[in-house]
mmCIF file of C-alpha atoms and ligand atoms in Angstrom:
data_model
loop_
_atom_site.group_PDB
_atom_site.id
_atom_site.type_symbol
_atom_site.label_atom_id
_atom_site.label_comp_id
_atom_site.label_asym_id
_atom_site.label_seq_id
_atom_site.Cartn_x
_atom_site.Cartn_y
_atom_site.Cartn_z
ATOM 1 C CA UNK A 18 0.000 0.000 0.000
ATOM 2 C CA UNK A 19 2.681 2.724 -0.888
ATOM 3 C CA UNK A 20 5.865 3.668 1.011
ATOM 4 C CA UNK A 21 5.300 4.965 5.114
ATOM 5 C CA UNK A 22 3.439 3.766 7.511
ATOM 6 C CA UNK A 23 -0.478 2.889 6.436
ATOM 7 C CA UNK A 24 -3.272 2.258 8.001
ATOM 8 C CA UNK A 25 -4.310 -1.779 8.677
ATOM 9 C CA UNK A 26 -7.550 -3.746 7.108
ATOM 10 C CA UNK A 27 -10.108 -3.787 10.036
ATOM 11 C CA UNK A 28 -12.798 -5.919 8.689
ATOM 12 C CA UNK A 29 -16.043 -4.148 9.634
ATOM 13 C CA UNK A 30 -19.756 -5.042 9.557
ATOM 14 C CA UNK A 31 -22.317 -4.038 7.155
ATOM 15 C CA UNK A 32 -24.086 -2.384 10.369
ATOM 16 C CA UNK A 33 -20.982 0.153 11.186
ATOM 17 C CA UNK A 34 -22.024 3.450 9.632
ATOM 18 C CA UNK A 35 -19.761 5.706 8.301
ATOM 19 C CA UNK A 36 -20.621 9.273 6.939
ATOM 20 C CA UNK A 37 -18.817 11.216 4.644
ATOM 21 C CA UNK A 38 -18.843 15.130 3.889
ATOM 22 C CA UNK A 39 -17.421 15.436 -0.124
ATOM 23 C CA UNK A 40 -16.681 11.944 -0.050
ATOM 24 C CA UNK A 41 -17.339 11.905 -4.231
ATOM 25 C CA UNK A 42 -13.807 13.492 -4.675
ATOM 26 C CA UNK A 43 -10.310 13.748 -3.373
ATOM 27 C CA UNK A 44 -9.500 12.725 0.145
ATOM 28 C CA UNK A 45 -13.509 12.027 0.717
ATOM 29 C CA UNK A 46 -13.598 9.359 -1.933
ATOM 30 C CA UNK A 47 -10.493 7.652 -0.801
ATOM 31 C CA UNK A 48 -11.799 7.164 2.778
ATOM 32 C CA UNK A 49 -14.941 6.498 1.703
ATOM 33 C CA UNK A 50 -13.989 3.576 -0.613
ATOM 34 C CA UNK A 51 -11.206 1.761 1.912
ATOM 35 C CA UNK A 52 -13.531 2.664 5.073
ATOM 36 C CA UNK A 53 -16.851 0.523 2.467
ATOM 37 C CA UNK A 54 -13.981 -2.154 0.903
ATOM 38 C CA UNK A 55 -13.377 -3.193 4.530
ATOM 39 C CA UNK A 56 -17.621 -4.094 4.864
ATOM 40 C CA UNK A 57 -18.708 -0.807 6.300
ATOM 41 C CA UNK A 58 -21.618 0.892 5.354
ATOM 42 C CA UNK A 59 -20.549 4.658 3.816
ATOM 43 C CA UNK A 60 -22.702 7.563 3.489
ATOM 44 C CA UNK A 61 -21.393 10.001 0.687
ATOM 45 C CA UNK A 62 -23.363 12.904 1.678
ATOM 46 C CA UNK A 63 -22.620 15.400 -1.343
ATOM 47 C CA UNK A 64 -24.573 17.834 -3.256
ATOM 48 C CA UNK A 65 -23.914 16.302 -6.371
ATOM 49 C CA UNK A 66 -26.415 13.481 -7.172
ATOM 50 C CA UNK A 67 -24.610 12.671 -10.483
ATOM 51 C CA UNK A 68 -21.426 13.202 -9.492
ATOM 52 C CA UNK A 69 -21.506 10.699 -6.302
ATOM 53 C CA UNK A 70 -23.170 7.956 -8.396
ATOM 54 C CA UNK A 71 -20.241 8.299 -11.063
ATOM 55 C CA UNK A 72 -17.642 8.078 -8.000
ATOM 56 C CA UNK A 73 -19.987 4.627 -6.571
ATOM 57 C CA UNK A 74 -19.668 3.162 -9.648
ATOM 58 C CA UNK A 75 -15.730 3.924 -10.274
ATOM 59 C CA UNK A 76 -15.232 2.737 -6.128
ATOM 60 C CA UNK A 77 -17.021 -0.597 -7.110
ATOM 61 C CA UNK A 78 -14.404 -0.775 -10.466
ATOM 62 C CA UNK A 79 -11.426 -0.122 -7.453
ATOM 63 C CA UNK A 80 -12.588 -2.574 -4.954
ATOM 64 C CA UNK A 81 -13.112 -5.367 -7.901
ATOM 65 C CA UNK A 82 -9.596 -4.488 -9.324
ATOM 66 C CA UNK A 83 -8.590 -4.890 -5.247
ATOM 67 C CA UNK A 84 -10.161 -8.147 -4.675
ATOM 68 C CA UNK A 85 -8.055 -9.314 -8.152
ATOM 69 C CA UNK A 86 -4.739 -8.062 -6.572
ATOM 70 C CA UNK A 87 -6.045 -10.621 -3.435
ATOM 71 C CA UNK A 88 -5.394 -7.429 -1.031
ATOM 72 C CA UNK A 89 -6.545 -9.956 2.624
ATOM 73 C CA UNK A 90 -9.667 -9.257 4.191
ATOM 74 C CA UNK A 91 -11.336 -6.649 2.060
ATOM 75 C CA UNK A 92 -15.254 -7.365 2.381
ATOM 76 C CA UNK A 93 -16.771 -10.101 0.769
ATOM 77 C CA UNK A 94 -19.808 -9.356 -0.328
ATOM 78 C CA UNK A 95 -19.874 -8.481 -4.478
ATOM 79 C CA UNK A 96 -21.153 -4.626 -4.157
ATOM 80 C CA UNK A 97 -19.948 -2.065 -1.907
ATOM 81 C CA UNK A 98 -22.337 -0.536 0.677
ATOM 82 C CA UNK A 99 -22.527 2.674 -0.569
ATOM 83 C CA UNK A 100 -25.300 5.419 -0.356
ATOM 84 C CA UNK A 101 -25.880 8.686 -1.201
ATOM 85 C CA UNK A 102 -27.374 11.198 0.632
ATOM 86 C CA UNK A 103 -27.962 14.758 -0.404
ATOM 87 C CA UNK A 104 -26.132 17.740 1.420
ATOM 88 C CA UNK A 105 -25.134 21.018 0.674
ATOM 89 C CA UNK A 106 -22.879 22.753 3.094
ATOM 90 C CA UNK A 107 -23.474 26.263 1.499
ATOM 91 C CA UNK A 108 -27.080 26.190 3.307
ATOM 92 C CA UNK A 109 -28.452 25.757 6.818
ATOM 93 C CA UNK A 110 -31.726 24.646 5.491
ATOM 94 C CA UNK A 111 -30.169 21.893 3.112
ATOM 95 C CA UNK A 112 -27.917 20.886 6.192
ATOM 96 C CA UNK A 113 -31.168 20.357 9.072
ATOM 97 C CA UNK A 114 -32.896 18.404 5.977
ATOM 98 C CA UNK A 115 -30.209 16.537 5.351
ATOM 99 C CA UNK A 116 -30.030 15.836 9.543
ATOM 100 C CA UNK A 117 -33.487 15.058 9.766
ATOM 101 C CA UNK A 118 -33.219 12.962 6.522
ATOM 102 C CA UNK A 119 -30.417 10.828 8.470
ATOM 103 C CA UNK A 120 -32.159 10.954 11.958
ATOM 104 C CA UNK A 121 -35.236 9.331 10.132
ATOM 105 C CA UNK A 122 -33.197 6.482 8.858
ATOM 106 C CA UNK A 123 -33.116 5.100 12.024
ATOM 107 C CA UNK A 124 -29.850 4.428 11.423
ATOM 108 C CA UNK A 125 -26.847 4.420 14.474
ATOM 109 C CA UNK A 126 -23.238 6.409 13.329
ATOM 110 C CA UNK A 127 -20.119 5.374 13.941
ATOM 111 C CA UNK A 128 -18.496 7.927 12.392
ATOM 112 C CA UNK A 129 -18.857 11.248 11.277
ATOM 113 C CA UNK A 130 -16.263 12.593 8.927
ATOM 114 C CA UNK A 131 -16.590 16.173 8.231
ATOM 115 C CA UNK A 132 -13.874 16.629 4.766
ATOM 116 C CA UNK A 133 -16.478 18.567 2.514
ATOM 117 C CA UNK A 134 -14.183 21.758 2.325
ATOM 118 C CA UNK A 135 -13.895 24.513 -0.337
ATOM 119 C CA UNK A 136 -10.429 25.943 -0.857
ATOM 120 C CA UNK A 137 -8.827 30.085 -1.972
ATOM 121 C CA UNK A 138 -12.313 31.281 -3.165
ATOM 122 C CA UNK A 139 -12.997 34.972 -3.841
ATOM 123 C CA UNK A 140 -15.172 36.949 -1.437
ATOM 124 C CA UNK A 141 -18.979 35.458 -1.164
ATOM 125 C CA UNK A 142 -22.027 35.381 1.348
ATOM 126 C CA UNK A 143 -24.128 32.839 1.350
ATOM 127 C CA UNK A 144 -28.191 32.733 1.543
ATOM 128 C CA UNK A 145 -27.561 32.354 5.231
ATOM 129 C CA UNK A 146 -25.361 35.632 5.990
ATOM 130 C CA UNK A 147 -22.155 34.171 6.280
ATOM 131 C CA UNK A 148 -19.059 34.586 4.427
ATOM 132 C CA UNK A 149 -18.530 31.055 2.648
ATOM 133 C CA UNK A 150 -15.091 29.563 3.589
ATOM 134 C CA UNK A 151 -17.036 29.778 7.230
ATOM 135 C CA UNK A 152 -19.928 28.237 6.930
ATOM 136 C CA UNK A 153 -19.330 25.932 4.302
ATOM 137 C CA UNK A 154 -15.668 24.449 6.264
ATOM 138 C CA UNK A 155 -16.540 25.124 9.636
ATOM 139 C CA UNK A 156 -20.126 26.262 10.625
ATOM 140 C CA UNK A 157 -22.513 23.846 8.548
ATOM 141 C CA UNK A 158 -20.468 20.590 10.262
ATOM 142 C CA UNK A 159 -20.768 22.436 13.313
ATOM 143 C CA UNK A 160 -24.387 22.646 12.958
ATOM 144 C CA UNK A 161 -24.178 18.767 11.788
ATOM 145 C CA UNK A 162 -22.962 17.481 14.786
ATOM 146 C CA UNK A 163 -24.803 18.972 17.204
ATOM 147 C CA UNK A 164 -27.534 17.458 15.432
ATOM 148 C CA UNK A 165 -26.242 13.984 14.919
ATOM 149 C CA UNK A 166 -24.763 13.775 18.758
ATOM 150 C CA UNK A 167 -27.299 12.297 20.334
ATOM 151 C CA UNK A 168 -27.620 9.380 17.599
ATOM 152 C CA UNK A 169 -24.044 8.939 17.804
ATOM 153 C CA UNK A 170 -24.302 9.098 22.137
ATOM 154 C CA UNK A 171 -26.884 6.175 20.926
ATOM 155 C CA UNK A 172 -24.813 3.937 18.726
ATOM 156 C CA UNK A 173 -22.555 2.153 21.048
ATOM 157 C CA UNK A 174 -18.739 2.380 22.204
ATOM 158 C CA UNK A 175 -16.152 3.981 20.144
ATOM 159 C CA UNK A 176 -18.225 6.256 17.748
ATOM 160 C CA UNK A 177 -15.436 9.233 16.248
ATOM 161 C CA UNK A 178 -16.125 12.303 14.877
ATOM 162 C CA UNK A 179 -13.507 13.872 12.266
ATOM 163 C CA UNK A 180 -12.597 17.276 11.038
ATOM 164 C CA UNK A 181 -10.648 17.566 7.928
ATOM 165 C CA UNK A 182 -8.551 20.226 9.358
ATOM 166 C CA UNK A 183 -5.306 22.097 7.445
ATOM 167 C CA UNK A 184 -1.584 22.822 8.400
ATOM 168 C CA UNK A 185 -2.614 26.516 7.001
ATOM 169 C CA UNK A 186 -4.684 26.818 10.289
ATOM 170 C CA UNK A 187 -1.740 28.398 10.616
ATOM 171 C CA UNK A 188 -2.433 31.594 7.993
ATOM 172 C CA UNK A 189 -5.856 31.971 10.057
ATOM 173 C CA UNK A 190 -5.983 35.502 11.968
ATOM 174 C CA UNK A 191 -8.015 34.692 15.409
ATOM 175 C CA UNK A 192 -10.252 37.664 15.563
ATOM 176 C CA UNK A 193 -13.780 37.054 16.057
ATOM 177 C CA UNK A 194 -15.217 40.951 15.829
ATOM 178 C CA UNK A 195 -14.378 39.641 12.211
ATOM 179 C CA UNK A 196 -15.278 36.024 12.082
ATOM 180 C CA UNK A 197 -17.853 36.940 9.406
ATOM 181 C CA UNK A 198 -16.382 38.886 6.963
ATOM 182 C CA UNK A 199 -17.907 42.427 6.443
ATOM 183 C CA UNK A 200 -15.425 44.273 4.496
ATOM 184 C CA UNK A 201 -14.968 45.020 0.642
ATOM 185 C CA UNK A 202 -15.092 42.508 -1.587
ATOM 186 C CA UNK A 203 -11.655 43.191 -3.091
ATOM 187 C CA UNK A 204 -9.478 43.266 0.312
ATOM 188 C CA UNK A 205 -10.662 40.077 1.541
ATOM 189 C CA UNK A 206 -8.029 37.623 1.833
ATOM 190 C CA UNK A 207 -8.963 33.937 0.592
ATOM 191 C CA UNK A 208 -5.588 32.448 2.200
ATOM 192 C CA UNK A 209 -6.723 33.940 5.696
ATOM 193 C CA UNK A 210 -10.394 33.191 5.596
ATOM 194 C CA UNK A 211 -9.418 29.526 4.521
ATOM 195 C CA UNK A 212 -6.730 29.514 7.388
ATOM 196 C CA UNK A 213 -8.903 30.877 9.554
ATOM 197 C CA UNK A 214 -11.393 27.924 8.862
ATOM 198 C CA UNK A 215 -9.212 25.068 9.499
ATOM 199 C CA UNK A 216 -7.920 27.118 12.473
ATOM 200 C CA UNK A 217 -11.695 26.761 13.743
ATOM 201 C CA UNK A 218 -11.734 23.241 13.264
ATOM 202 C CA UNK A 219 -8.787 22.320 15.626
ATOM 203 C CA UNK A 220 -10.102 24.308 18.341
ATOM 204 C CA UNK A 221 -13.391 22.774 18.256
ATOM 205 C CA UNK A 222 -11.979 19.627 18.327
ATOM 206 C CA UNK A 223 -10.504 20.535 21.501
ATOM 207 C CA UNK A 224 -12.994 22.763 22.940
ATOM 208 C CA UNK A 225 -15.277 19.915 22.480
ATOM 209 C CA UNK A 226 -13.480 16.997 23.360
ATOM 210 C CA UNK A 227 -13.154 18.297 26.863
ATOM 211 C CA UNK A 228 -17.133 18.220 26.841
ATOM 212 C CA UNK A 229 -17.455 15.035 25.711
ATOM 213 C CA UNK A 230 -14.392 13.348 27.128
ATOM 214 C CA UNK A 231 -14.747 10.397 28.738
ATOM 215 C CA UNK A 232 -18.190 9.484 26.680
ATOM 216 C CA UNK A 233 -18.552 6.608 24.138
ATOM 217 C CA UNK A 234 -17.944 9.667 21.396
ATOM 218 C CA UNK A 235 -14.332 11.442 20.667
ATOM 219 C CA UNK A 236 -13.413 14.176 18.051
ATOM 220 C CA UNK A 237 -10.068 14.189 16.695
ATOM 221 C CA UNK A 238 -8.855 16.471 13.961
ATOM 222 C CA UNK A 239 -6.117 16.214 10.785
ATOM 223 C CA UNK A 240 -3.774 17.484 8.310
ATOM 224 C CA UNK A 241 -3.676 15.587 5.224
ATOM 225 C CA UNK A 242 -0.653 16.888 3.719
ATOM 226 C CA UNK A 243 -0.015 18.666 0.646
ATOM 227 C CA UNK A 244 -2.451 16.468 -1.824
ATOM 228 C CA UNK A 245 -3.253 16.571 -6.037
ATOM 229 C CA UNK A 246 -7.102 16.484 -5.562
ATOM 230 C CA UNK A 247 -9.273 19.311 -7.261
ATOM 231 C CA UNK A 248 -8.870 21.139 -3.971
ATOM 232 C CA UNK A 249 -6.237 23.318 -5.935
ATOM 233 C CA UNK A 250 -9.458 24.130 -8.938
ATOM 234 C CA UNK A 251 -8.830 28.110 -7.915
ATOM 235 C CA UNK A 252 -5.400 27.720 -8.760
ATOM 236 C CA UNK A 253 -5.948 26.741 -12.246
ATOM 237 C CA UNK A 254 -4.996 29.880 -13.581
ATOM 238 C CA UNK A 255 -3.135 33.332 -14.184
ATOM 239 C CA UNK A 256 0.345 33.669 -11.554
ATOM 240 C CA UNK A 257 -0.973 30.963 -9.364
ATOM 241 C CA UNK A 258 -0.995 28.232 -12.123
ATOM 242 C CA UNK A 259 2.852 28.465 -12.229
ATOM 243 C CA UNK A 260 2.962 27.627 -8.183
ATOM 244 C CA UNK A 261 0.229 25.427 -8.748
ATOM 245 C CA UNK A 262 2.532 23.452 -11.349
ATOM 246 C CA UNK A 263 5.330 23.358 -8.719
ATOM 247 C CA UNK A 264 2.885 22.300 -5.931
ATOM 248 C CA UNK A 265 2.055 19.501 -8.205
ATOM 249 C CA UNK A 266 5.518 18.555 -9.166
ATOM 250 C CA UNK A 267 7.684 18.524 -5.640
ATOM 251 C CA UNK A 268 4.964 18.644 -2.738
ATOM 252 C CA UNK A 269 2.044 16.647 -3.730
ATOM 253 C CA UNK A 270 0.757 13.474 -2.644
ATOM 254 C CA UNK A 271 -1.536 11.576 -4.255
ATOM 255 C CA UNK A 272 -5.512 11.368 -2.912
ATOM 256 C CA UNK A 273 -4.617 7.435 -1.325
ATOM 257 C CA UNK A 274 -1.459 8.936 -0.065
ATOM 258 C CA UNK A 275 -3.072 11.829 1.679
ATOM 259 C CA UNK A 276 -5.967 9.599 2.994
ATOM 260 C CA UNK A 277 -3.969 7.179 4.773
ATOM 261 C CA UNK A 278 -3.968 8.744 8.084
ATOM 262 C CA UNK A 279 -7.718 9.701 7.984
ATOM 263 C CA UNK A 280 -8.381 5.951 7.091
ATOM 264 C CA UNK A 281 -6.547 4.919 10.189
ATOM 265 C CA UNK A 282 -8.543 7.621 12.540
ATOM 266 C CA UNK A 283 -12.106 6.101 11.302
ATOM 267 C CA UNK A 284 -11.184 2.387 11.310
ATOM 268 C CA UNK A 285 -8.219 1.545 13.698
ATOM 269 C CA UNK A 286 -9.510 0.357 16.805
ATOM 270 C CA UNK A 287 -6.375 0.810 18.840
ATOM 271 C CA UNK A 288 -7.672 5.034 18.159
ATOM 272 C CA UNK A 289 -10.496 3.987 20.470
ATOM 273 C CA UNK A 290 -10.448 6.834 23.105
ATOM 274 C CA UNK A 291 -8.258 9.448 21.320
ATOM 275 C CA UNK A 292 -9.854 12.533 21.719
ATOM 276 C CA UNK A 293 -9.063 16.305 21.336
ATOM 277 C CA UNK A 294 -6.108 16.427 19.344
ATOM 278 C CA UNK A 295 -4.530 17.559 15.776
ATOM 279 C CA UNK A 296 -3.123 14.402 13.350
ATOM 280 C CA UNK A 297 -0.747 14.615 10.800
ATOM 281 C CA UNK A 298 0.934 11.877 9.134
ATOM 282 C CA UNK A 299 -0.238 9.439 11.948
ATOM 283 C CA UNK A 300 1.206 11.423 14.643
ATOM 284 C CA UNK A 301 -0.396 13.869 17.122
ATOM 285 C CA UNK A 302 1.147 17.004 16.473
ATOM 286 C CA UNK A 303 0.559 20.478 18.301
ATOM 287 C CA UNK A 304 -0.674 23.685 16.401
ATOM 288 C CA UNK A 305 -0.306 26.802 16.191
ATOM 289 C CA UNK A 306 -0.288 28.995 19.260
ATOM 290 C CA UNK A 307 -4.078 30.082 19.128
ATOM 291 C CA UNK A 308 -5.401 26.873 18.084
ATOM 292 C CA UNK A 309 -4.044 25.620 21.421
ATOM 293 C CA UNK A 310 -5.413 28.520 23.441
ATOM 294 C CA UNK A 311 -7.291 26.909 26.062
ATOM 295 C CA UNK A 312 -9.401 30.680 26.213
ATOM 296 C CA UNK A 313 -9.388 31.130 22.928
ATOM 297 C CA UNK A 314 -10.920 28.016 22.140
ATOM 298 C CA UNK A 315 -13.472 28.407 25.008
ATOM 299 C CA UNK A 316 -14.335 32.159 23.178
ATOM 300 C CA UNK A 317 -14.694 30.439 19.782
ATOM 301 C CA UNK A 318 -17.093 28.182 21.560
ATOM 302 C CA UNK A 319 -19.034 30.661 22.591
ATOM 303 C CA UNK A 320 -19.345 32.686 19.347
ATOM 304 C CA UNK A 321 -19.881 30.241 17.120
ATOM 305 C CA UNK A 322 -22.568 28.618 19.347
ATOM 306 C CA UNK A 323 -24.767 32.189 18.924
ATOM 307 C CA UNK A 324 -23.953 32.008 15.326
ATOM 308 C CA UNK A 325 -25.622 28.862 14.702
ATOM 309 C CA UNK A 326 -28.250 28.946 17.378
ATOM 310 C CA UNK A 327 -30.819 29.596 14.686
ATOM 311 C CA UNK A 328 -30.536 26.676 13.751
ATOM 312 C CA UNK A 329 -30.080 24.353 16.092
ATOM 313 C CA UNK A 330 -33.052 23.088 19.214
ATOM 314 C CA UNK A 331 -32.738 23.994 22.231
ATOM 315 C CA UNK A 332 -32.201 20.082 23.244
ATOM 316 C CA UNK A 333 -29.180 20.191 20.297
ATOM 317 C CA UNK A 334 -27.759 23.569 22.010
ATOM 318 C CA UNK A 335 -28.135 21.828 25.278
ATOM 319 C CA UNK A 336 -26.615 18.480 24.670
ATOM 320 C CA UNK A 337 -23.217 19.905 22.454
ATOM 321 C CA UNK A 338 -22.319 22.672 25.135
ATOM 322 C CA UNK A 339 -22.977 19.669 28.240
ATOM 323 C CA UNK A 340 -20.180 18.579 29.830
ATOM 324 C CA UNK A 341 -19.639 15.323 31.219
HETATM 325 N N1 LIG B 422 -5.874 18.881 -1.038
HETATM 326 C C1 LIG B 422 -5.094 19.385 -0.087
HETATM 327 O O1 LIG B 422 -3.887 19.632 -0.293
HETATM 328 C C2 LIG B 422 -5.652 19.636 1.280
HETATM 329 C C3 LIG B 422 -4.755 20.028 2.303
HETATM 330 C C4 LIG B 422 -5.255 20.255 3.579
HETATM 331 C C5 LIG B 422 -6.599 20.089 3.837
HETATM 332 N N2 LIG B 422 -7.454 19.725 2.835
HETATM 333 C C6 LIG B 422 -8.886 19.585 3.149
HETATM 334 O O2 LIG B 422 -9.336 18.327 2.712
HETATM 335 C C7 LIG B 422 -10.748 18.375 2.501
HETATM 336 C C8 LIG B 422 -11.093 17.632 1.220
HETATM 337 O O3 LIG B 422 -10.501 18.317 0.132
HETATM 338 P P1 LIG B 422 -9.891 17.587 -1.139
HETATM 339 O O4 LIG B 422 -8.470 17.979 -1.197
HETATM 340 O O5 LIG B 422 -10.234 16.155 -1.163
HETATM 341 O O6 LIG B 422 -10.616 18.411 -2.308
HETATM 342 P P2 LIG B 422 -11.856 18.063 -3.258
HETATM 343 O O7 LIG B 422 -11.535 16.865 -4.057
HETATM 344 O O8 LIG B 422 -12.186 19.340 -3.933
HETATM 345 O O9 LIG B 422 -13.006 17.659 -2.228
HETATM 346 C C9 LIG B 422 -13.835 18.606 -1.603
HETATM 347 C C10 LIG B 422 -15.195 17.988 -1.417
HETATM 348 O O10 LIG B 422 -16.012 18.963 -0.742
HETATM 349 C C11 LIG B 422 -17.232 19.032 -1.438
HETATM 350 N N3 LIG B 422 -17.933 20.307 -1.250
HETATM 351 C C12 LIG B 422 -17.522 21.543 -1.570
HETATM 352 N N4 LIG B 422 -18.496 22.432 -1.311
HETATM 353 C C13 LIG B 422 -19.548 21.730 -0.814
HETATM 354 C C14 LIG B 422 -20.845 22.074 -0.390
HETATM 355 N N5 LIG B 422 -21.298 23.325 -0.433
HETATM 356 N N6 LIG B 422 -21.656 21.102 0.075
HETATM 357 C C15 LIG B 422 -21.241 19.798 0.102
HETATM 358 N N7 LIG B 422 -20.024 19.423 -0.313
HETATM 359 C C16 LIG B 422 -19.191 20.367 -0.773
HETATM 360 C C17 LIG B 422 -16.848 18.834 -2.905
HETATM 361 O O11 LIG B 422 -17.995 18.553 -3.687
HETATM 362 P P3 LIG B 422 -18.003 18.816 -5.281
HETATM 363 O O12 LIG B 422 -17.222 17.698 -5.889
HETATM 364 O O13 LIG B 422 -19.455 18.782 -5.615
HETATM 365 O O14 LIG B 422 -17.346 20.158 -5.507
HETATM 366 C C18 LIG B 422 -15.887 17.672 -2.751
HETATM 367 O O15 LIG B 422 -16.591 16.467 -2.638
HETATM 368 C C19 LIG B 422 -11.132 19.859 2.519
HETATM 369 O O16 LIG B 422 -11.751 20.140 3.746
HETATM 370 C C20 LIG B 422 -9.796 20.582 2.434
HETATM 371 O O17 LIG B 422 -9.819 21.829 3.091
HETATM 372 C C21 LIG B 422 -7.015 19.489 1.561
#
């Protein structure tokens, strides 16, 4: 499976549920086929019907051309278990369907990977008021799980929730009189909002591990790495396309590469437990300064929790700010 350490075949049940943000490209397809070739049931939740039914069909090629290379104790059943359900990140509304869809389904989670993520995108608000690097990246997988919690609280020991974090947390300013940008158009800064994103994402994975440490549910979050997936689209042209070429050439991992270590947070079982910290490359690694700002954190908490209050019950507000 490549050079560097990897991430071993757990051989999982058809009942294990595993849910996917963007899992019908890049990283999210990667960890979405391995996590369904080891018998798991995946849920590619995607806003791209067509798109996600091309990537099922194109996982099911993989995992045949898998089983033919006799890789031990990939599932054996003849189809994956893969389904898609519908989600866009870009609206609250979409995102409490898409909750309610899930919560319907009776269904337990295991694990909740929140990758979805868009990348250096000019200046935009969406429907909802927010500037979109937030809510789509960080807010909108907020919102999901403080929704999906209490299913997860439900489903049994060892259930994981993951954030698709980014070593450029580090390019994130921590100023939240300007979480939501309000400035001009032209002088906002896609590398900072981005940062500032992924920044988010660590400290909520600590902020709320310490409320939910010690449960049957941990939150862990991860750098992939520098990876070729269409992440980079922006970058596609004028100056940037010449970096982009370097990026490509010297730095870049490939989409299996820069899965590995996300593969081994959802399925390893010796993870069971691991809680509150930033992965890269299979190690826990510390962050930046202000992503490991105990107060910080605790004031993110509290900002982001009025931000999305709209949209969440007052049982959902309840149970995600709780501690044990
Ligand atoms: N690639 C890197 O070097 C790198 C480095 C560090 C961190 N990351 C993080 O890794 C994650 C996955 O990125 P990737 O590299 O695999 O790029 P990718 O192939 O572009 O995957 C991004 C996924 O997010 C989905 N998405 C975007 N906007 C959405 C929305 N409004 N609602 C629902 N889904 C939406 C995309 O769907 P569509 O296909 O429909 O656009 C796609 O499935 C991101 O969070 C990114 O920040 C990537």
């Amino acid at each position: 499976m490549g050079s560097g350490p990897s991430f071993p075949i757990v051989p999982m049940k058809r009942d294990k549920v595993i849910l996917i943000t963007g899992a019908n490209s890049g990283l999210g397809y990667e960890i979405a086929k391995w996590s369904a070739m080891m018998g798991a049931t995946v849920i590619l939740a995607c806003r791209s019907e067509s798109k996600t039914k091309e990537a099922v069909v194109k996982m099911n090629q993989e995992f045949q051309d898998e089983k033919s290379k006799r890789t031990s104790q990939l599932s054996e059943n003849t189809t994956l278990a893969l389904e898609f359900m519908h989600l866009d990140l870009v609206s609250f509304e979409s995102v409490t369907n898409f909750c309610e869809a899930f919560k319907k389904s009776g269904r337990k989670l295991h694990v909740l990977f929140c990758n979805a993520g868009l990348g250096f995108i000019p200046y935009q608000k969406t429907a909802d008021g927010m500037e979109m690097l937030l809510q789509v990246n960080y807010l909108s997988h907020f919102v999901i799980i403080a929704k999906l919690l209490e299913v997860m609280q439900q489903s049994g020991p060892d259930c994981r929730i993951l954030l698709m974090s980014s070593v450029a947390h580090q390019w994130g300013t921590f100023d939240l009189k300007t979480i939501n940008y309000s400035g001009p158009p032209d002088r906002f800064s896609s590398k900072n909002y981005y940062g500032r994103s992924k920044l988010y994402q660590i400290m909520q994975a600590a902020a709320m591990g310490r409320r939910i440490s010690g449960s049957n549910v941990t939150i862990n979050s991860i750098h992939p790495g520098v990876v070729d997936t269409p992440f980079w689209r922006d970058w596609d042209s004028g100056i940037r396309k010449c970096l982009l070429c370097c990026i490509k050439c010297w730095v870049a991992i490939s989409s299996f590469e820069g899965a590995k270590c996300s593969i081994d947070l959802t399925v390893n079982p010796k993870h069971a437990g691991v809680n509150g910290l930033y992965w890269v490359d299979f190690k826990i690694v510390t962050p930046s300064s202000d992503a490991r700002n105990k107060q910080k954190q605790e004031e993110l908490w509290e900002t982001t929790l009025e931000l999305v209050r709209p949209y969440l019950t007052e049982e959902e507000m309840k149970r995600i700010n709780l501690r044990n």
